[in-house]
Backbone as JSON, one array per atom type, in Angstrom:
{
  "sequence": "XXXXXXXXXXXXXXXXXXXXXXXXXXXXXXXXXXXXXXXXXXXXXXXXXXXXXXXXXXXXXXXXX",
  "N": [[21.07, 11.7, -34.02], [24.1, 13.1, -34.65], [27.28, 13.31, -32.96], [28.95, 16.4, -32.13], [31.38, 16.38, -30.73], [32.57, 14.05, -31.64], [31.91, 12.86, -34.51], [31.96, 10.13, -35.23], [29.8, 9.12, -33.82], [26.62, 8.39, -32.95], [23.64, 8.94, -32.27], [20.86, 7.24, -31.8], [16.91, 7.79, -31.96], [13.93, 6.85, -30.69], [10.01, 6.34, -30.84], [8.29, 4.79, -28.35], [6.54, 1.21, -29.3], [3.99, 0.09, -27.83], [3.9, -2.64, -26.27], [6.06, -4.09, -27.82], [8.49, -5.69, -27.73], [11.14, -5.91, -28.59], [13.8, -4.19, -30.33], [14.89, -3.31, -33.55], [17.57, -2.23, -35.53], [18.73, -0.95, -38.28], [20.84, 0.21, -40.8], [22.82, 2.12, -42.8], [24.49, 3.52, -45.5], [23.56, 6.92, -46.7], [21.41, 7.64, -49.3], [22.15, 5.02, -50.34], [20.18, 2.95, -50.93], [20.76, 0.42, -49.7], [20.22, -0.84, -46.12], [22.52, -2.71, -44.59], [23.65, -3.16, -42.34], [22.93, -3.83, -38.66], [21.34, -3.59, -35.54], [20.32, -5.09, -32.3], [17.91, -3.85, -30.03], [16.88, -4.18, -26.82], [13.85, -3.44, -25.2], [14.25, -0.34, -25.47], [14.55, 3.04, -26.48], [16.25, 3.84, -27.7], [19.13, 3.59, -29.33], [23.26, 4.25, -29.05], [25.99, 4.41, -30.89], [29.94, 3.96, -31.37], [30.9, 3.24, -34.17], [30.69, 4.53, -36.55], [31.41, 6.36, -39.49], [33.25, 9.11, -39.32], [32.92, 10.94, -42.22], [30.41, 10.25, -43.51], [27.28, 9.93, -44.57], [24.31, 8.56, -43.02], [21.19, 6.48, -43.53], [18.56, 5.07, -41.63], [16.42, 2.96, -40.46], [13.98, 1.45, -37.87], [12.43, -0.82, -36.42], [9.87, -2.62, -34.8], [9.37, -5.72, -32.87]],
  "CA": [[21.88, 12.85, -33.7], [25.62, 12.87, -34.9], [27.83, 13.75, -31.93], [30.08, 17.58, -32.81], [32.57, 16.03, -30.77], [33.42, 12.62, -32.38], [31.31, 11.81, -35.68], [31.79, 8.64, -35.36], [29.57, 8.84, -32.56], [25.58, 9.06, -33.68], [22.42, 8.5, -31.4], [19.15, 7.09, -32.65], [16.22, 7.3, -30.9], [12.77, 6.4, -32.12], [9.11, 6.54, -29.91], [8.33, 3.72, -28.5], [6.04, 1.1, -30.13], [3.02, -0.55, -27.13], [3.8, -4.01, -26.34], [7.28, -4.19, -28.77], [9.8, -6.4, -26.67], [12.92, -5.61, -28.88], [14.08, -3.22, -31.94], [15.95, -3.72, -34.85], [17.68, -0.65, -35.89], [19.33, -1.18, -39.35], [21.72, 1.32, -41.36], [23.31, 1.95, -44.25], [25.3, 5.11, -46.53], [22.82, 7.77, -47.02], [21.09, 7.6, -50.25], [22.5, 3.57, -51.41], [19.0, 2.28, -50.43], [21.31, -0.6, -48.96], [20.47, -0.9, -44.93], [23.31, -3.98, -44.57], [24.08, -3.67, -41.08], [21.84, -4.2, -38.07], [21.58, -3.86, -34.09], [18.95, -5.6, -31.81], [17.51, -3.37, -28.78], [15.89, -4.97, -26.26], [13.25, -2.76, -24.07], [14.65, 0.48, -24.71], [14.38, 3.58, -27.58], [17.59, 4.92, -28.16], [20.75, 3.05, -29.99], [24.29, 5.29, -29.22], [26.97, 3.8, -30.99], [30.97, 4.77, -32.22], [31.67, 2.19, -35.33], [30.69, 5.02, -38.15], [32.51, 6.45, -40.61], [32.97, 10.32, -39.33], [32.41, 11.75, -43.37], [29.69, 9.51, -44.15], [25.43, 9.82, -43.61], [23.5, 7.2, -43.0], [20.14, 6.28, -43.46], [18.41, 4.1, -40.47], [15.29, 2.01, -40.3], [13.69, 0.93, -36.53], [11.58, -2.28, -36.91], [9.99, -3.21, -33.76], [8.5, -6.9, -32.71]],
  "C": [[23.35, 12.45, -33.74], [26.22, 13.79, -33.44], [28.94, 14.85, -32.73], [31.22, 16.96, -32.42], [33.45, 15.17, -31.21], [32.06, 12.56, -33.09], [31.51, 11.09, -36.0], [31.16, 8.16, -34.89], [27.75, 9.11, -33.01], [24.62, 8.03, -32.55], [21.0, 8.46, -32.39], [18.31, 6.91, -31.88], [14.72, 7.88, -31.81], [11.18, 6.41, -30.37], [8.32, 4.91, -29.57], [6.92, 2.39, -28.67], [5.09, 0.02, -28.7], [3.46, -2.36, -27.39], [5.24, -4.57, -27.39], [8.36, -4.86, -27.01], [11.05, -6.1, -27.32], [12.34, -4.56, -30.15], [15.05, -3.87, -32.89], [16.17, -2.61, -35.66], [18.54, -1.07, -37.14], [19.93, 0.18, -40.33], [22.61, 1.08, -42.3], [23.76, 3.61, -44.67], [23.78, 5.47, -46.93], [22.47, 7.51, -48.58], [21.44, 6.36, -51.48], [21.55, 2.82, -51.41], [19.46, 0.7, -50.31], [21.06, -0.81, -47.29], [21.17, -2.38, -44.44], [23.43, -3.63, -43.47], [23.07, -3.06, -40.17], [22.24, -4.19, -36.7], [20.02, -4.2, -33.46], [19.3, -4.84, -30.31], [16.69, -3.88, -28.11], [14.84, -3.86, -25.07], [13.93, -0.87, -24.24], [14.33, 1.25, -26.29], [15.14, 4.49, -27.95], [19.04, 3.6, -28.26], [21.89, 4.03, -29.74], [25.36, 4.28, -29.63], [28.1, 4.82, -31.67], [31.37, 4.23, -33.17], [31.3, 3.56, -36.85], [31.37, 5.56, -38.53], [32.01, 8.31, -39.92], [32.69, 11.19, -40.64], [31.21, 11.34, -44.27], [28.51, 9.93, -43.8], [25.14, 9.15, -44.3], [21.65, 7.49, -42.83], [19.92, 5.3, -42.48], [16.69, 4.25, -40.64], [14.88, 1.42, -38.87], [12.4, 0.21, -37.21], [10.91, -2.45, -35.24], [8.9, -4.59, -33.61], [8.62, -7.52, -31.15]]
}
């Protein structure tokens, strides 16, 4: 979910996976089938971060182990 008030601002949240101790949420420009950058969640199923590009969409990948 992109935030209306700051798009820079985008929440990911994913269901969560039995016995998974961390995530690995990975992202990338919409449609470059590049996911180059990466955040590790520990225990939890929602990423909120502000580092993106407000005119950009992204594609995102959740990994969990």
């Amino acid at each position: 979910m992109r935030n209306p008030d700051d798009r820079r601002r985008i929440t990911v949240r994913w269901d969560a996976v039995p016995h998974a101790e961390r995530y690995i949420v990975r992202w990338g420009i919409a449609g470059s089938g590049v996911l180059n950058n990466s955040a590790e969640v520990a225990s939890d199923t929602e990423l909120e971060a502000g580092w993106y590009n407000r005119d950009s969409d992204y594609d995102f990948e959740v990994r969990a182990y």
